Every structure is written in structure tokens, then in C-alpha cells.
Short mmCIF file of C-alpha atoms in Angstrom, two decimals:
data_model
loop_
_atom_site.label_atom_id
_atom_site.label_comp_id
_atom_site.label_asym_id
_atom_site.label_seq_id
_atom_site.Cartn_x
_atom_site.Cartn_y
_atom_site.Cartn_z
CA MET A 1 -9.49 53.63 24.74
CA LEU A 2 -8.24 50.39 26.27
CA ARG A 3 -11.80 49.18 26.79
CA ALA A 4 -12.66 49.83 23.15
CA PHE A 5 -9.59 47.91 22.04
CA LEU A 6 -10.35 44.94 24.25
CA ALA A 7 -13.95 44.82 23.04
CA ALA A 8 -12.83 44.80 19.43
CA ARG A 9 -10.20 42.12 20.10
CA THR A 10 -12.57 39.86 21.99
CA GLY A 11 -15.26 40.07 19.37
CA PHE A 12 -13.06 39.30 16.35
CA VAL A 13 -13.04 35.51 16.65
CA CYS A 14 -16.79 35.35 16.16
CA ARG A 15 -16.79 37.43 12.98
CA PRO A 16 -15.41 35.33 10.11
CA HIS A 17 -15.37 36.95 6.69
CA VAL A 18 -16.38 34.32 4.12
CA ALA A 19 -17.87 34.66 0.68
CA PRO A 20 -20.65 32.25 -0.34
CA GLY A 21 -19.69 29.19 -2.34
CA SER A 22 -16.09 29.06 -1.15
CA LYS A 23 -14.23 25.73 -1.35
CA SER A 24 -11.78 24.16 1.01
CA GLY A 25 -8.69 22.07 0.43
CA ILE A 26 -5.16 21.88 1.76
CA ASN A 27 -3.45 23.35 -1.30
CA ARG A 28 -6.00 25.94 -2.39
CA CYS A 29 -4.50 28.74 -0.33
CA VAL A 30 -0.98 27.48 -0.82
CA GLY A 31 -1.20 28.17 -4.51
CA ILE A 32 -2.92 31.57 -4.33
CA SER A 33 -0.84 34.21 -6.00
CA SER A 34 -1.47 37.73 -4.87
CA THR A 35 -2.36 40.08 -7.69
CA SER A 36 -0.11 42.54 -5.92
CA ARG A 37 -0.36 46.23 -6.61
CA PRO A 38 2.89 48.15 -6.88
CA THR A 39 3.26 49.06 -3.23
CA SER A 40 6.12 49.10 -0.80
CA PRO A 41 6.58 45.92 1.28
CA ILE A 42 4.31 45.73 4.30
CA ARG A 43 6.31 45.90 7.49
CA ILE A 44 5.53 43.24 10.08
CA ASN A 45 5.26 44.53 13.62
CA LEU A 46 4.37 41.81 16.10
CA HIS A 47 3.50 44.34 18.80
CA ASN A 48 1.21 46.60 16.80
CA ALA A 49 -2.23 46.27 18.41
CA ARG A 50 -4.06 48.14 15.65
CA ALA A 51 -2.55 45.89 12.98
CA TRP A 52 -3.61 42.86 15.00
CA VAL A 53 -7.22 43.98 15.35
CA GLU A 54 -7.72 45.35 11.84
CA THR A 55 -5.57 43.07 9.70
CA ILE A 56 -3.84 40.08 11.29
CA ALA A 57 -6.63 38.65 13.42
CA PRO A 58 -9.23 38.88 10.61
CA SER A 59 -6.70 37.29 8.23
CA LEU A 60 -6.14 34.34 10.56
CA GLN A 61 -9.86 33.89 11.13
CA THR A 62 -10.62 33.98 7.41
CA PHE A 63 -7.82 31.54 6.61
CA LEU A 64 -9.14 29.17 9.27
CA THR A 65 -12.69 29.45 7.98
CA LEU A 66 -11.65 28.75 4.39
CA GLU A 67 -9.04 26.07 4.99
CA LYS A 68 -10.21 24.48 8.27
CA HIS A 69 -6.67 24.80 9.66
CA LEU A 70 -4.01 27.42 10.36
CA LEU A 71 -1.07 25.77 8.62
CA VAL A 72 -0.32 29.00 6.77
CA PRO A 73 2.43 28.52 4.14
CA LEU A 74 5.44 30.78 4.63
CA ARG A 75 4.97 32.54 1.29
CA PHE A 76 1.24 33.06 1.64
CA THR A 77 0.05 36.62 1.17
CA VAL A 78 -3.60 37.60 1.35
CA PRO A 79 -4.67 38.09 -2.29
CA TYR A 80 -5.72 41.52 -3.49
CA GLY A 81 -9.27 41.87 -4.71
CA ASP A 82 -10.50 38.57 -3.25
CA THR A 83 -13.85 39.32 -1.65
CA LYS A 84 -13.57 36.30 0.60
CA TRP A 85 -11.07 38.33 2.57
CA PRO A 86 -11.64 41.62 4.42
CA GLU A 87 -10.33 44.47 2.29
CA LYS A 88 -7.95 45.71 4.97
CA THR A 89 -6.17 42.33 4.91
CA TRP A 90 -5.39 42.37 1.16
CA GLY A 91 -1.68 42.07 0.50
CA TYR A 92 -0.74 41.17 4.07
CA PRO A 93 2.15 38.60 4.30
CA LEU A 94 0.31 36.31 6.70
CA GLY A 95 2.70 33.37 6.26
CA LEU A 96 5.72 35.44 7.25
CA TYR A 97 3.84 36.93 10.21
CA CYS A 98 3.03 33.43 11.53
CA LYS A 99 6.67 32.39 11.15
CA ASN A 100 7.88 35.43 13.08
CA LEU A 101 5.28 34.91 15.78
CA ARG A 102 6.40 31.31 16.30
CA ALA A 103 10.03 32.42 16.39
CA LEU A 104 9.16 34.90 19.13
CA LYS A 105 7.68 32.14 21.26
CA GLN A 106 10.56 29.74 20.56
CA GLN A 107 13.02 32.40 21.73
CA GLY A 108 11.18 32.56 25.05
CA LYS A 109 10.07 36.14 24.53
CA SER A 110 6.69 37.50 25.60
CA LEU A 111 3.88 37.32 23.09
CA PRO A 112 1.83 40.45 22.35
CA PHE A 113 -0.55 40.65 25.31
CA PHE A 114 -3.44 41.75 23.11
CA ALA A 115 -3.17 38.62 20.91
CA VAL A 116 -2.80 35.86 23.52
CA ASP A 117 -6.49 35.12 24.07
CA ASP A 118 -7.32 35.23 20.38
CA LEU A 119 -4.45 32.91 19.48
CA GLU A 120 -5.66 30.44 22.07
CA ALA A 121 -9.22 30.66 20.76
CA LEU A 122 -7.95 30.03 17.23
CA ASP A 123 -5.83 27.09 18.42
CA PHE A 124 -2.84 28.64 16.67
CA PRO A 125 -0.23 25.95 15.79
CA TRP A 126 3.01 26.73 17.60
CA ASP A 127 4.57 23.45 16.44
CA MET A 128 3.92 23.31 12.69
CA ARG A 129 5.43 19.88 12.22
CA GLN A 130 3.31 18.29 14.94
CA ARG A 131 0.17 20.03 13.69
CA LYS A 132 0.80 18.92 10.09
CA TRP A 133 1.23 15.36 11.33
CA ASP A 134 -1.97 15.48 13.37
CA VAL A 135 -4.10 17.26 10.78
CA LEU A 136 -2.72 16.05 7.45
CA VAL A 137 -0.18 13.24 7.48
CA LEU A 138 -1.66 10.69 9.88
CA PRO A 139 -5.30 11.20 8.76
CA SER A 140 -4.20 10.82 5.12
CA LEU A 141 -2.33 7.59 5.85
CA LYS A 142 -5.30 6.18 7.75
CA ARG A 143 -7.73 7.03 4.97
CA TYR A 144 -5.42 5.65 2.28
CA SER A 145 -5.20 2.38 4.21
CA GLU A 146 -8.98 2.23 4.60
CA LEU A 147 -9.52 2.70 0.87
CA ASN A 148 -6.72 0.47 -0.43
CA GLY A 149 -6.18 -2.15 2.25
CA HIS A 150 -2.50 -1.27 2.59
CA CYS A 151 -0.18 1.69 3.10
CA GLU A 152 2.09 1.31 0.07
CA VAL A 153 1.67 4.89 -1.12
CA PRO A 154 3.16 5.62 -4.59
CA ALA A 155 5.80 8.35 -4.53
CA LYS A 156 3.76 10.66 -6.78
CA TYR A 157 0.42 10.09 -5.10
CA VAL A 158 -1.63 13.22 -4.39
CA VAL A 159 -4.95 13.07 -2.56
CA PRO A 160 -7.51 13.63 -5.35
CA THR A 161 -9.34 16.94 -5.27
CA GLY A 162 -13.10 16.62 -5.51
CA ASP A 163 -13.13 12.99 -4.36
CA ASP A 164 -15.81 12.62 -1.69
CA ALA A 165 -14.07 9.48 -0.42
CA TRP A 166 -11.55 11.86 1.12
CA PRO A 167 -12.16 14.66 3.65
CA LYS A 168 -12.03 18.05 1.88
CA LEU A 169 -9.29 19.15 4.24
CA LEU A 170 -6.95 16.58 2.67
CA TRP A 171 -7.67 17.33 -1.01
CA GLY A 172 -4.48 18.11 -2.89
CA PHE A 173 -2.18 16.85 -0.14
CA LYS A 174 1.03 15.34 -1.58
CA LEU A 175 0.88 12.16 0.45
CA GLY A 176 3.34 10.17 -1.66
CA GLN A 177 6.00 12.85 -1.41
CA THR A 178 5.44 13.11 2.34
CA VAL A 179 5.76 9.34 2.80
CA MET A 180 9.05 9.36 0.88
CA SER A 181 10.33 12.11 3.19
CA VAL A 182 9.25 10.16 6.25
CA LYS A 183 11.01 6.99 5.10
CA TYR A 184 14.16 8.32 3.51
CA ALA A 185 14.79 11.78 4.97
CA GLY A 186 13.77 11.16 8.57
CA THR A 187 11.01 13.77 8.44
CA TYR A 188 8.45 13.57 11.26
CA LYS A 189 10.68 11.12 13.14
CA ALA A 190 9.41 12.11 16.59
CA GLN A 191 5.81 12.03 15.41
CA ARG A 192 6.27 8.66 13.73
CA GLU A 193 7.80 7.14 16.84
CA GLY A 194 4.99 8.56 18.97
CA ALA A 195 2.33 7.04 16.71
CA GLN A 196 4.01 3.65 16.23
CA GLU A 197 1.00 1.57 17.30
CA GLU A 198 -1.41 3.49 15.07
CA LEU A 199 0.95 3.14 12.11
CA GLU A 200 1.32 -0.60 12.66
CA GLU A 201 -2.47 -0.98 12.73
CA ILE A 202 -2.79 0.54 9.25
CA GLY A 203 0.19 -1.37 7.86
CA PHE A 204 2.61 1.53 7.54
CA SER A 205 6.17 0.24 7.64
CA MET A 206 9.62 1.77 7.51
CA LYS A 207 11.03 -1.44 6.08
CA GLY A 208 12.43 -1.58 2.56
CA TRP A 209 10.11 -1.96 -0.42
CA ARG A 210 10.97 -5.62 -1.04
CA ILE A 211 10.30 -6.61 2.56
CA ARG A 212 7.02 -4.70 2.60
CA MET A 213 5.99 -6.25 -0.72
CA TRP A 214 6.69 -9.74 0.58
CA GLU A 215 5.02 -9.28 3.94
CA ALA A 216 2.00 -7.26 2.83
CA LYS A 217 1.20 -8.84 -0.52
CA ILE A 218 3.12 -11.90 -1.71
CA PHE A 219 3.09 -14.17 1.33
CA PRO A 220 -0.51 -13.30 2.31
CA ALA A 221 -1.50 -14.09 -1.28
CA LEU A 222 0.26 -17.47 -1.09
CA GLU A 223 -1.56 -18.28 2.16
CA ALA A 224 -4.89 -17.33 0.59
CA PHE A 225 -4.07 -19.41 -2.51
CA LYS A 226 -3.50 -22.45 -0.29
CA ARG A 227 -6.81 -21.86 1.52
CA GLU A 228 -8.67 -21.44 -1.75
CA PHE A 229 -7.21 -24.31 -3.78
CA GLY A 230 -5.78 -26.71 -1.21
CA HIS A 231 -2.26 -26.52 -2.63
CA CYS A 232 0.41 -23.94 -3.36
CA ASN A 233 1.44 -24.78 -6.90
CA VAL A 234 0.70 -21.42 -8.52
CA ASN A 235 0.46 -21.43 -12.31
CA PHE A 236 2.17 -18.66 -14.26
CA ASN A 237 -0.98 -16.87 -15.45
CA PHE A 238 -2.66 -16.63 -12.06
CA VAL A 239 -3.69 -13.13 -10.95
CA VAL A 240 -5.24 -12.58 -7.53
CA PRO A 241 -8.95 -11.89 -8.11
CA ASP A 242 -10.84 -8.92 -6.73
CA SER A 243 -12.97 -10.87 -4.27
CA ASP A 244 -13.55 -11.01 -0.53
CA GLU A 245 -11.78 -14.37 -0.22
CA TRP A 246 -8.48 -12.61 -0.84
CA PRO A 247 -6.77 -9.95 1.32
CA LYS A 248 -7.52 -6.50 -0.08
CA ALA A 249 -3.85 -5.60 -0.38
CA THR A 250 -3.18 -8.64 -2.61
CA ARG A 251 -5.95 -8.14 -5.16
CA GLY A 252 -4.67 -7.63 -8.67
CA LEU A 253 -1.24 -9.06 -7.83
CA ARG A 254 0.24 -11.17 -10.65
CA LEU A 255 1.01 -13.95 -8.22
CA GLY A 256 1.83 -16.53 -10.89
CA ALA A 257 4.49 -14.35 -12.51
CA THR A 258 5.84 -13.41 -9.09
CA VAL A 259 6.16 -17.06 -8.08
CA ALA A 260 7.84 -17.91 -11.40
CA ASN A 261 10.47 -15.25 -10.72
CA ILE A 262 10.98 -16.59 -7.21
CA ARG A 263 11.54 -20.09 -8.61
CA CYS A 264 13.67 -19.24 -11.63
CA ARG A 265 15.43 -15.96 -10.83
CA GLY A 266 15.80 -16.18 -7.08
CA ASN A 267 13.70 -13.08 -6.46
CA TYR A 268 13.04 -12.46 -2.76
CA ASP A 269 15.65 -15.10 -1.91
CA ASP A 270 16.34 -13.51 1.47
CA MET A 271 12.64 -13.55 2.28
CA THR A 272 12.14 -17.16 1.19
CA ALA A 273 15.16 -18.19 3.26
CA ARG A 274 13.85 -16.34 6.29
CA ASP A 275 10.34 -17.79 5.91
CA LYS A 276 11.38 -21.26 4.79
CA ASP A 277 9.33 -22.99 7.50
CA LYS A 278 6.24 -20.94 6.70
CA LEU A 279 6.54 -21.81 3.01
CA GLU A 280 6.88 -25.48 3.85
CA ALA A 281 3.81 -25.26 6.08
CA ILE A 282 1.64 -24.08 3.19
CA GLY A 283 3.22 -26.55 0.76
CA PHE A 284 4.85 -23.98 -1.51
CA THR A 285 5.90 -25.66 -4.74
CA TRP A 286 9.42 -24.76 -5.78
CA SER A 287 9.38 -26.96 -8.88
CA PRO A 288 6.05 -27.56 -10.66
CA GLU A 289 7.65 -30.42 -12.59
CA ASP A 290 8.80 -32.06 -9.36
CA ASP A 291 5.38 -31.52 -7.84
CA ARG A 292 3.61 -32.99 -10.88
CA TRP A 293 5.82 -36.07 -10.93
CA THR A 294 5.74 -36.64 -7.17
CA TYR A 295 2.07 -35.99 -6.45
CA LYS A 296 0.33 -36.88 -9.73
CA ILE A 297 2.36 -39.12 -12.01
CA MET A 298 3.98 -41.54 -9.56
CA PRO A 299 0.76 -42.12 -7.56
CA ALA A 300 -1.00 -42.76 -10.89
CA PHE A 301 1.62 -45.36 -11.90
CA GLU A 302 1.24 -47.03 -8.51
CA THR A 303 -2.54 -47.17 -8.80
CA PHE A 304 -2.34 -48.38 -12.41
CA GLN A 305 -0.22 -51.30 -11.22
CA GLN A 306 -2.72 -52.07 -8.44
CA VAL A 307 -5.70 -52.01 -10.82
CA TYR A 308 -4.26 -53.58 -13.99
CA ARG A 309 -1.25 -55.49 -12.63
CA SER A 310 0.81 -54.00 -15.42
CA GLY A 311 3.65 -51.55 -15.88
CA TRP A 312 2.71 -50.70 -19.46
CA VAL A 313 0.33 -47.75 -19.94
CA PRO A 314 -1.46 -47.44 -23.32
CA VAL A 315 -1.04 -44.06 -25.01
CA ASP A 316 -4.75 -43.22 -24.80
CA PHE A 317 -5.15 -43.99 -21.10
CA VAL A 318 -6.54 -41.15 -18.97
CA VAL A 319 -6.84 -41.51 -15.20
CA PRO A 320 -10.57 -41.87 -14.43
CA ASP A 321 -12.42 -39.66 -11.96
CA GLU A 322 -13.24 -42.42 -9.50
CA GLU A 323 -11.88 -44.55 -6.70
CA PRO A 324 -9.29 -45.91 -6.10
CA TRP A 325 -7.46 -43.29 -8.19
CA PRO A 326 -5.84 -40.41 -6.24
CA GLU A 327 -7.77 -37.15 -6.54
CA ALA A 328 -4.64 -35.27 -7.57
CA SER A 329 -4.11 -37.68 -10.50
CA ARG A 330 -7.65 -37.77 -11.87
CA GLY A 331 -7.88 -36.48 -15.43
CA LEU A 332 -4.14 -36.98 -15.99
CA ARG A 333 -3.27 -38.26 -19.48
CA LEU A 334 -1.05 -40.96 -18.01
CA GLY A 335 -0.60 -42.83 -21.28
CA ASN A 336 0.60 -39.69 -23.00
CA THR A 337 3.01 -39.01 -20.13
CA PHE A 338 4.30 -42.59 -20.30
CA MET A 339 5.06 -42.21 -24.02
CA LYS A 340 6.78 -38.84 -23.51
CA VAL A 341 9.10 -40.41 -20.97
CA ARG A 342 9.72 -43.37 -23.29
CA HIS A 343 10.37 -41.42 -26.49
CA THR A 344 11.58 -37.95 -25.43
CA GLY A 345 13.23 -38.54 -22.07
CA ALA A 346 10.78 -36.30 -20.22
CA TYR A 347 11.14 -36.30 -16.42
CA SER A 348 14.49 -38.10 -16.81
CA SER A 349 15.90 -36.83 -13.50
CA TYR A 350 12.83 -38.03 -11.63
CA VAL A 351 12.86 -41.38 -13.40
CA GLU A 352 16.42 -41.90 -12.19
CA ARG A 353 15.53 -40.69 -8.71
CA ASP A 354 12.62 -43.15 -8.42
CA ARG A 355 14.20 -45.94 -10.46
CA GLU A 356 13.92 -48.52 -7.68
CA ARG A 357 10.22 -47.85 -7.07
CA LEU A 358 9.46 -47.91 -10.82
CA ASP A 359 11.22 -51.28 -11.14
CA GLN A 360 9.09 -52.63 -8.30
CA LEU A 361 5.99 -51.52 -10.20
CA GLY A 362 7.26 -53.12 -13.40
CA VAL A 363 7.36 -49.79 -15.22
CA ASP A 364 10.03 -49.98 -17.90
CA PHE A 365 10.17 -47.05 -20.28
CA ASN A 366 12.85 -48.82 -22.34
CA ALA A 367 11.03 -52.13 -22.84
CA ASP A 368 11.63 -53.78 -26.28
CA ILE A 369 8.80 -54.40 -28.73
CA THR A 370 8.30 -58.04 -27.68
CA SER A 371 7.87 -57.05 -24.05
CA VAL A 372 5.57 -54.22 -25.09
CA GLN A 373 3.29 -56.57 -27.05
CA ALA A 374 3.11 -58.90 -24.07
CA LEU A 375 2.27 -56.04 -21.73
CA LYS A 376 -0.39 -54.76 -24.14
CA ALA A 377 -2.01 -58.16 -24.29
CA GLU A 378 -1.97 -58.35 -20.51
CA TYR A 379 -3.65 -54.92 -20.21
CA LEU A 380 -6.26 -55.71 -22.88
#
């Protein structure tokens, strides 16, 4: 009798019961609702050898074959009438059995001797949290990072079912919800601390959203902008293009609008204060008007004086695209700018700031008509 039992137990692992065309996915079995017949509740007996051989072991093997893991949900019951499962397993509360079996081990009690070898062969998960981390959470984070170039997972993100870019095992996994639990509820704390280096490599951070946004997207985008254009004066309408010259995590970012809010509303003020030296190193422009006056208009006035020996700029004068004119000033409608300053008071704060230098150049925005006529004649 004992020999017959042992033979049956040993052979079970090699006899999976699977129907053709079955699909796999993390939530498929989680959502199965048993079409339960009106029967009395099945009693769970951890030490019943017959139940193990005829029902429990085949249930575990079938679950593993279908789902590629043994993370059996607590409420999972083998569905009645499902031909993918052996008939003797229909209606068995497999999730509750697994919970009770783990509790037995955690209490330091002996496991059923007839199940030990099979459980080892199945690689039964005694630590559900660690197994979920190893099988679902960390692989999902790594794949998300590979596909998106960052690990900023939206709170409602669910791994898409049927998407071949993802392993089937992960389909339907609520990654966004899990990430929120990791960050704000301390879930998987031990696992997270143990995988710190791996998480850093894929850009997963426990820092607040603003800090992550600044470090993963905004500042890298500013650095790339400087490399691409040679300056860091970002215009309002600029959106990071989807091209290899830009970090993957930054693509699609409305960098111009973000910079405008940094300048005018003080957004990310703690980050800009912390990284003040880095911003200076890439020439971040806090005031476009200041930048335009300092690096385009004033150098153009200085060169105009050198070329024409005059401080009066005709309204139709445009800085030519040639030497000795500064590259930053070329194409500037300097005459138009001169008249705006003269008639509308544009750049008034900068005019006052650079009053001494403007006087040295002979630039007088308030010159009377007689002086203007003389200056015009001199230019012509």
C-alpha cells in the first residue's frame, strides 16, 4: 500500500493536465469564478495523503502549467466544469490550502511527509512576498524601463494583455498600483532594499514626484538642449522631439512651457537652488529679455559703432550675416529695436543698467530731431 502511494506521488509532477489552446497571464486565474454547484464546503486537511495525490497535487501542477507560477490567490477555487483541470480537482479551494500550508511551515510544524518532495519539485513559494517581487514586480519594472526609458509608472498602469512586448507572465499585472504601494505604503521594503543597485540602474526612485521629474526629465532635457543648440534659452513652444539626440525619458516633454513656469512662477525653486551651479554651467537663461539685450542687442550696437562710427541706427537696418557682426546678433532687426526703445521705452531697465556703455558708443535714444538728422547724414 505504501509503495503504491509513493509511486503515485512521485509520478504526479510529470503529469500536467492542460487543455490545448490555453492562455497564460498573471490575472487570468485570479479572476476565475467557480461555477460552484450547491455542495457543502470542502474541508481542508493538510495531512490527508489521498487528497494530496488525487486533488491537491494535480491542482498545483495544473495551476503552474497554466500560469507559469504558483502565486495562487487566497480566494482561488478550481472552477467546476473547466476541462483544463482534472475533474477531481473541481471546486477545491486551492488558494486557502496554500495559505494554510504556509502557515504550518511558519509555525515551525512538520509538513506532510508525503508532500515534501513534490513541493520541492514544484518550487512552492513559501515566502509569497519575495516570490511576487522576484517573479512579477522587479521584472515588470525592468521591462517598463526598457520600453519607456524611465521608471515613472502611472498609478493606474496595468501591463497590457496581449502585448508581445511584455512576457505573457506579466500580462494584466497592476504595476502602477504596486509601485504606489512600494513608495507610499512601505510594501516590499526588504525586497526593495535588497535590490537597490538594480533599481538604481533602471531609474526607479523613492524620491518625491517633483524631484524625480526634475532629475529624470527636466534637467537632462536642458543639458540636451544646450548640446543641440549651443545655448539654453528655451522658447515657450519648444517640445522635446522624439529623436535619438534626446534622452528617451525626456521625449515629448513640453520643455518650453516648463521653463516658462520655472522663470515666472518659481516652479521647482528648490531644485533650481540646489542645482544653481549646474544651471550656470549650461548657461540657463532666467530672463529671455535680459539674454536678448545682453548677448544680441548690445553687441550689435557695439559693432554698429565700430562699422559706421555712429550711434544712430536707421529703422530698416538688419544686422547682416557676415563678419565682423557677432553670430548671435545676425538677422536682428536692430533698427526696429532702436526705434522701440526710443518711442516705447522697451528694455528701459537694461538701458539704465548699461547707460555708461551706451553713452560711450554715442547711442542716444532721446536725441532731438536736429541731432537725428545729423546722425542720419553721417550714416548715409
